[in-house]
Short mmCIF file of C-alpha atoms in Angstrom, two decimals:
data_model
loop_
_atom_site.label_atom_id
_atom_site.label_comp_id
_atom_site.label_asym_id
_atom_site.label_seq_id
_atom_site.Cartn_x
_atom_site.Cartn_y
_atom_site.Cartn_z
CA UNK A 888 146.38 28.50 114.92
CA UNK A 889 143.23 30.53 115.47
CA UNK A 890 141.17 30.70 112.26
CA UNK A 891 140.57 34.39 112.73
CA UNK A 892 139.94 36.77 109.86
CA UNK A 893 141.51 40.20 109.65
CA UNK A 894 139.08 43.09 110.11
CA UNK A 895 137.77 43.54 107.49
CA UNK A 896 138.62 40.11 105.97
CA UNK A 897 141.50 40.00 103.48
CA UNK A 898 139.01 38.79 100.90
CA UNK A 899 137.26 42.17 101.15
CA UNK A 900 140.37 44.20 100.34
CA UNK A 901 139.27 45.12 96.82
CA UNK A 902 135.77 45.91 95.62
CA UNK A 903 135.35 45.92 91.87
CA UNK A 904 132.36 48.19 92.41
CA UNK A 905 134.15 51.43 91.54
CA UNK A 906 137.43 49.56 92.20
CA UNK A 907 137.86 50.48 95.87
CA UNK A 908 141.30 49.40 97.13
CA UNK A 909 141.26 49.08 100.91
CA UNK A 910 140.37 52.13 102.96
CA UNK A 911 142.63 54.67 101.24
CA UNK A 912 142.14 54.70 97.48
CA UNK A 913 140.03 53.77 94.51
CA UNK A 914 141.00 53.12 90.89
CA UNK A 915 139.06 54.73 88.08
CA UNK A 916 139.11 54.96 84.31
CA UNK A 917 139.06 58.50 83.01
CA UNK A 918 138.83 60.33 79.68
CA UNK A 919 140.23 63.75 78.83
CA UNK A 920 141.56 65.77 81.75
CA UNK A 921 143.26 64.02 84.64
CA UNK A 922 141.20 64.29 87.87
CA UNK A 923 142.82 66.98 90.05
CA UNK A 924 143.19 64.61 93.02
CA UNK A 925 144.78 61.82 90.96
CA UNK A 926 147.84 60.28 92.63
CA UNK A 927 149.14 58.30 89.66
CA UNK A 928 147.94 57.58 86.11
CA UNK A 929 148.82 54.79 83.67
CA UNK A 930 147.78 53.22 80.38
CA UNK A 931 145.74 50.01 80.62
CA UNK A 932 145.76 48.61 77.12
CA UNK A 933 145.47 50.66 73.96
CA UNK A 934 142.33 52.64 74.70
CA UNK A 935 142.06 52.93 78.44
CA UNK A 936 143.71 55.15 81.05
CA UNK A 937 143.40 54.45 84.76
CA UNK A 938 144.22 56.58 87.79
CA UNK A 939 144.38 56.19 91.56
CA UNK A 940 142.42 58.64 93.69
CA UNK A 941 141.80 59.07 97.43
CA UNK A 942 138.78 57.10 98.58
CA UNK A 943 135.69 59.22 99.36
CA UNK A 944 134.61 56.67 101.98
CA UNK A 945 136.23 55.51 105.19
CA UNK A 946 135.20 51.84 104.92
CA UNK A 947 134.43 51.32 101.22
CA UNK A 948 134.97 47.59 100.62
CA UNK A 949 133.09 45.80 103.34
CA UNK A 950 129.61 46.35 101.91
CA UNK A 951 130.41 44.93 98.48
CA UNK A 952 131.38 41.46 97.29
CA UNK A 953 135.09 41.11 96.58
CA UNK A 954 134.69 37.80 94.77
CA UNK A 955 134.20 39.53 91.42
CA UNK A 956 137.50 40.15 89.72
CA UNK A 957 139.58 38.06 92.11
CA UNK A 958 141.99 35.94 90.06
CA UNK A 959 143.95 34.42 92.95
CA UNK A 960 142.67 33.56 96.40
CA UNK A 961 145.45 33.73 98.99
CA UNK A 962 143.14 32.67 101.82
CA UNK A 963 143.28 34.64 105.03
CA UNK A 964 146.56 36.33 104.05
CA UNK A 965 145.72 37.99 100.74
CA UNK A 966 144.74 37.70 97.10
CA UNK A 967 145.05 39.18 93.61
CA UNK A 968 142.36 41.15 91.76
CA UNK A 969 142.18 42.40 88.18
CA UNK A 970 141.63 46.15 87.85
CA UNK A 971 141.67 46.35 84.07
CA UNK A 972 142.80 44.61 80.91
CA UNK A 973 146.49 44.82 81.84
CA UNK A 974 146.40 45.83 85.52
CA UNK A 975 146.18 43.77 88.70
CA UNK A 976 146.29 44.51 92.42
CA UNK A 977 148.02 42.19 94.88
CA UNK A 978 147.02 42.43 98.55
CA UNK A 979 148.93 40.84 101.43
CA UNK A 980 148.50 40.86 105.18
CA UNK A 981 150.98 43.25 106.81
CA UNK A 982 152.63 44.03 110.10
CA UNK A 983 155.39 46.55 110.73
CA UNK A 984 158.06 43.82 110.82
CA UNK A 985 157.15 42.30 107.44
CA UNK A 986 159.13 42.88 104.26
CA UNK A 987 157.24 44.63 101.44
CA UNK A 988 157.35 42.65 98.19
CA UNK A 989 157.44 45.89 96.22
CA UNK A 990 160.74 46.81 97.90
CA UNK A 991 162.18 43.39 97.10
CA UNK A 992 161.22 43.82 93.44
CA UNK A 993 162.99 47.20 93.46
CA UNK A 994 166.10 45.50 94.83
CA UNK A 995 166.08 42.85 92.09
CA UNK A 996 165.57 45.46 89.34
CA UNK A 997 168.47 47.50 90.69
CA UNK A 998 170.90 44.61 91.13
CA UNK A 999 170.10 42.43 88.09
CA UNK A 1000 168.05 44.56 85.67
CA UNK A 1001 167.93 41.78 83.08
CA UNK A 1002 165.66 39.64 85.28
CA UNK A 1003 162.05 40.07 84.06
CA UNK A 1004 160.02 41.06 87.13
CA UNK A 1005 156.51 42.55 87.44
CA UNK A 1006 156.16 46.23 86.49
CA UNK A 1007 155.01 47.97 89.67
CA UNK A 1008 152.80 51.03 89.11
CA UNK A 1009 152.37 52.01 92.76
CA UNK A 1010 152.33 50.46 96.21
CA UNK A 1011 151.29 51.44 99.72
CA UNK A 1012 150.50 50.14 103.18
CA UNK A 1013 146.99 50.45 104.60
CA UNK A 1014 147.97 50.57 108.27
CA UNK A 1015 144.41 50.68 109.61
CA UNK A 1016 143.58 47.47 107.74
CA UNK A 1017 146.96 45.75 108.35
CA UNK A 1018 147.67 44.99 104.71
CA UNK A 1019 149.84 46.09 101.81
CA UNK A 1020 148.79 46.81 98.21
CA UNK A 1021 150.74 46.58 94.96
CA UNK A 1022 149.19 47.81 91.72
CA UNK A 1023 151.14 46.38 88.80
CA UNK A 1024 150.93 45.37 85.18
CA UNK A 1025 149.96 41.80 84.40
CA UNK A 1026 152.92 39.59 83.65
CA UNK A 1027 153.31 39.13 79.88
CA UNK A 1028 152.99 35.73 78.29
CA UNK A 1029 151.36 32.70 79.85
CA UNK A 1030 151.88 30.90 83.13
CA UNK A 1031 154.23 27.97 82.80
CA UNK A 1032 151.69 25.81 84.64
CA UNK A 1033 149.16 26.31 81.82
CA UNK A 1034 151.49 25.44 78.92
CA UNK A 1035 153.88 22.97 80.55
CA UNK A 1036 152.47 19.94 78.73
CA UNK A 1037 152.82 21.70 75.36
CA UNK A 1038 156.54 22.54 75.66
CA UNK A 1039 159.23 20.40 74.13
CA UNK A 1040 162.06 19.28 76.37
CA UNK A 1041 164.35 21.72 74.59
CA UNK A 1042 161.98 24.65 75.26
CA UNK A 1043 161.58 23.65 78.90
CA UNK A 1044 165.34 23.33 79.27
CA UNK A 1045 165.82 26.78 77.76
CA UNK A 1046 163.54 28.40 80.37
CA UNK A 1047 165.16 26.41 83.20
CA UNK A 1048 168.64 27.40 82.01
CA UNK A 1049 167.69 31.10 81.91
CA UNK A 1050 166.30 30.99 85.45
CA UNK A 1051 169.29 29.05 86.81
CA UNK A 1052 171.61 31.69 85.34
CA UNK A 1053 169.56 34.45 86.93
CA UNK A 1054 169.68 32.70 90.31
CA UNK A 1055 173.45 32.47 89.96
CA UNK A 1056 173.59 36.23 89.43
CA UNK A 1057 171.30 36.93 92.38
CA UNK A 1058 173.23 34.74 94.80
CA UNK A 1059 176.29 36.93 94.29
CA UNK A 1060 174.53 39.35 96.64
CA UNK A 1061 175.09 38.21 100.19
CA UNK A 1062 174.46 39.19 103.80
CA UNK A 1063 175.99 38.07 107.11
CA UNK A 1064 172.49 37.10 108.28
CA UNK A 1065 169.41 35.27 107.01
CA UNK A 1066 167.05 38.18 106.44
CA UNK A 1067 165.12 40.17 103.85
CA UNK A 1068 166.61 42.97 101.74
CA UNK A 1069 165.42 45.57 104.26
CA UNK A 1070 166.69 43.69 107.30
CA UNK A 1071 163.51 41.94 108.47
CA UNK A 1072 163.17 38.30 109.50
CA UNK A 1073 161.74 35.74 107.08
CA UNK A 1074 158.18 34.52 107.23
CA UNK A 1075 157.65 30.92 108.25
CA UNK A 1076 157.91 28.54 105.32
CA UNK A 1077 159.33 25.09 104.64
CA UNK A 1078 162.79 25.63 106.14
CA UNK A 1079 161.64 27.89 108.97
CA UNK A 1080 158.58 26.28 110.50
CA UNK A 1081 156.12 28.29 112.54
CA UNK A 1082 157.22 28.98 116.07
CA UNK A 1083 154.14 30.91 117.18
CA UNK A 1084 151.61 29.35 119.60
CA UNK A 1085 149.29 27.43 117.28
CA UNK A 1086 146.26 27.85 119.54
CA UNK A 1087 146.38 31.63 119.81
CA UNK A 1088 148.16 33.05 116.75
CA UNK A 1089 145.65 34.69 114.33
CA UNK A 1090 145.69 32.93 110.96
CA UNK A 1091 145.73 36.20 109.02
CA UNK A 1092 148.83 37.52 110.76
CA UNK A 1093 152.30 37.05 109.20
CA UNK A 1094 154.49 34.67 111.20
CA UNK A 1095 157.88 36.41 111.18
CA UNK A 1096 161.03 34.68 112.44
CA UNK A 1097 163.93 36.37 114.18
CA UNK A 1098 166.97 37.16 112.07
CA UNK A 1099 169.44 34.27 112.18
CA UNK A 1100 173.17 34.05 111.66
CA UNK A 1101 174.53 30.91 109.98
CA UNK A 1102 175.51 29.64 113.45
CA UNK A 1103 172.14 30.31 115.10
CA UNK A 1104 170.18 28.85 112.18
CA UNK A 1105 172.29 25.68 112.24
CA UNK A 1106 171.69 25.37 115.98
CA UNK A 1107 167.93 25.87 115.55
CA UNK A 1108 167.60 23.26 112.81
CA UNK A 1109 169.66 20.73 114.78
CA UNK A 1110 167.55 21.30 117.88
CA UNK A 1111 164.36 20.75 115.88
CA UNK A 1112 165.27 17.34 114.45
CA UNK A 1113 168.44 16.18 116.18
CA UNK A 1114 170.20 16.03 112.78
CA UNK A 1115 173.19 18.12 111.80
CA UNK A 1116 172.16 20.43 108.91
CA UNK A 1117 174.36 21.04 105.86
CA UNK A 1118 176.80 23.91 105.86
CA UNK A 1119 174.66 26.90 104.91
CA UNK A 1120 177.49 28.94 103.50
CA UNK A 1121 177.21 32.71 103.35
CA UNK A 1122 173.54 33.81 103.24
CA UNK A 1123 172.76 34.63 99.61
CA UNK A 1124 169.85 36.26 97.87
CA UNK A 1125 167.43 33.99 96.02
CA UNK A 1126 163.81 33.42 95.05
CA UNK A 1127 162.67 30.40 97.10
CA UNK A 1128 159.50 29.55 95.15
CA UNK A 1129 160.21 28.90 91.48
CA UNK A 1130 157.17 26.68 90.97
CA UNK A 1131 155.41 26.79 87.56
CA UNK A 1132 152.71 29.17 88.84
CA UNK A 1133 155.36 31.87 89.33
CA UNK A 1134 156.99 31.55 85.90
CA UNK A 1135 155.59 33.19 82.75
CA UNK A 1136 156.82 32.50 79.23
CA UNK A 1137 156.31 34.00 75.78
CA UNK A 1138 154.73 32.01 72.93
CA UNK A 1139 158.22 31.40 71.51
CA UNK A 1140 159.17 29.57 74.73
CA UNK A 1141 161.42 32.26 76.22
CA UNK A 1142 161.14 33.51 79.78
CA UNK A 1143 158.72 36.43 80.15
CA UNK A 1144 158.54 37.03 83.91
CA UNK A 1145 159.26 35.68 87.38
CA UNK A 1146 156.59 36.74 89.87
CA UNK A 1147 155.83 36.38 93.60
CA UNK A 1148 159.00 37.77 95.24
CA UNK A 1149 157.27 37.90 98.62
CA UNK A 1150 159.61 35.45 100.36
CA UNK A 1151 162.78 36.27 98.44
CA UNK A 1152 165.75 37.25 100.54
CA UNK A 1153 169.00 35.90 101.95
CA UNK A 1154 168.80 32.11 102.39
CA UNK A 1155 171.29 29.23 102.77
CA UNK A 1156 173.10 28.52 99.50
CA UNK A 1157 171.92 24.91 99.56
CA UNK A 1158 168.27 26.05 99.65
CA UNK A 1159 168.38 27.27 96.01
CA UNK A 1160 168.48 23.74 94.51
CA UNK A 1161 166.89 21.93 97.47
CA UNK A 1162 163.52 23.64 97.69
CA UNK A 1163 162.37 22.71 94.15
CA UNK A 1164 162.85 19.07 95.17
CA UNK A 1165 160.69 19.35 98.30
CA UNK A 1166 158.21 22.16 97.52
CA UNK A 1167 154.67 20.76 97.51
CA UNK A 1168 153.70 23.10 94.65
CA UNK A 1169 155.92 20.95 92.42
CA UNK A 1170 153.14 18.39 92.02
CA UNK A 1171 153.59 15.09 90.10
CA UNK A 1172 152.30 16.86 87.00
CA UNK A 1173 155.20 19.30 87.13
CA UNK A 1174 158.03 16.77 87.46
CA UNK A 1175 159.43 17.75 84.06
CA UNK A 1176 159.85 21.34 85.22
CA UNK A 1177 161.32 20.38 88.59
CA UNK A 1178 163.82 18.02 86.99
CA UNK A 1179 164.87 20.54 84.32
CA UNK A 1180 165.23 23.37 86.83
CA UNK A 1181 167.24 21.29 89.30
CA UNK A 1182 169.48 20.00 86.49
CA UNK A 1183 170.50 23.52 85.48
CA UNK A 1184 170.73 24.76 89.08
CA UNK A 1185 173.22 21.98 89.79
CA UNK A 1186 175.13 22.94 86.64
CA UNK A 1187 175.47 26.40 88.20
CA UNK A 1188 177.04 24.81 91.29
CA UNK A 1189 174.06 24.77 93.68
CA UNK A 1190 173.89 21.79 96.07
CA UNK A 1191 170.83 19.56 96.39
CA UNK A 1192 170.32 18.72 100.06
CA UNK A 1193 166.80 17.31 99.69
CA UNK A 1194 167.77 14.00 101.38
CA UNK A 1195 168.80 15.89 104.54
CA UNK A 1196 165.63 17.99 104.42
CA UNK A 1197 163.36 14.95 104.07
CA UNK A 1198 165.11 13.24 107.01
CA UNK A 1199 164.92 16.49 108.98
CA UNK A 1200 161.16 16.82 108.38
CA UNK A 1201 160.47 13.17 109.25
CA UNK A 1202 162.43 13.49 112.49
CA UNK A 1203 160.44 16.60 113.48
CA UNK A 1204 157.16 14.80 112.74
CA UNK A 1205 158.26 11.80 114.79
CA UNK A 1206 159.24 13.99 117.77
CA UNK A 1207 155.84 15.70 117.58
CA UNK A 1208 154.01 12.35 117.52
CA UNK A 1209 155.95 11.16 120.53
CA UNK A 1210 155.17 14.42 122.35
CA UNK A 1211 151.47 13.94 121.53
CA UNK A 1212 151.57 10.37 122.88
CA UNK A 1213 151.12 8.57 119.56
#
């Protein structure tokens, strides 16, 4: 894969100097009358009001450092910046065939309103810069990754049980194909490995797969490793990345929010309980969370096919080594 930055780099998407957001808008705190060109206004804490206004410059971010205020570095494909006490901005690389996370969040809120998802203030696509922006409220509570060691097993089990129940509700929504809620293909991830030419594909650009049917996905996976994959069942909607960084909880131990719906969509039913077992973000320090989550997912009837996936991955690696002459 070509280590090629977007133009301008994704890391320059937000400038805290006057809060420029890409090439289109800037965010500003105001007092008294709303600026006449304001697009949207919202409260940021008790004593602050922010608004979004059209940018007065055509290329506002590139001349300022975007390191200040960045709270998550997504590498060449995005990041998250703080805009105020309670407001953040998430930026992701974008192409016309990529699902917008904001639309997926809308889908979840409409179908299962009880699921705590981020509160989106506004969102847009900056076509000239090939990226999408979501301005949203910070998730309440604390990240599970920061308080995991402090939780009792009962508290951890309570959060895991809540999430497993929510996943059960979400998987009631199905599709005849493996796709996103708006009918796009999935981005490459652990189940769907990159199929783009490694030497020429720009590293900033989303790697979008075709849309698969259960039959075509099974054929693809078998061709990759030579192993017969599990029965995928009817494609069902789920969040495929329930690692501790994407879970927020209240001080009383109850679930506060599930974030990062970027790759959510219709996946094989077995993937719900399999991916926590094989996801690299479930590091050794998070074994308690992985074990609790998988326990309650299995109680909800989700299959764990991690043994097949591990064999599948090893077989692909071995085929690649043989092709490379190792």
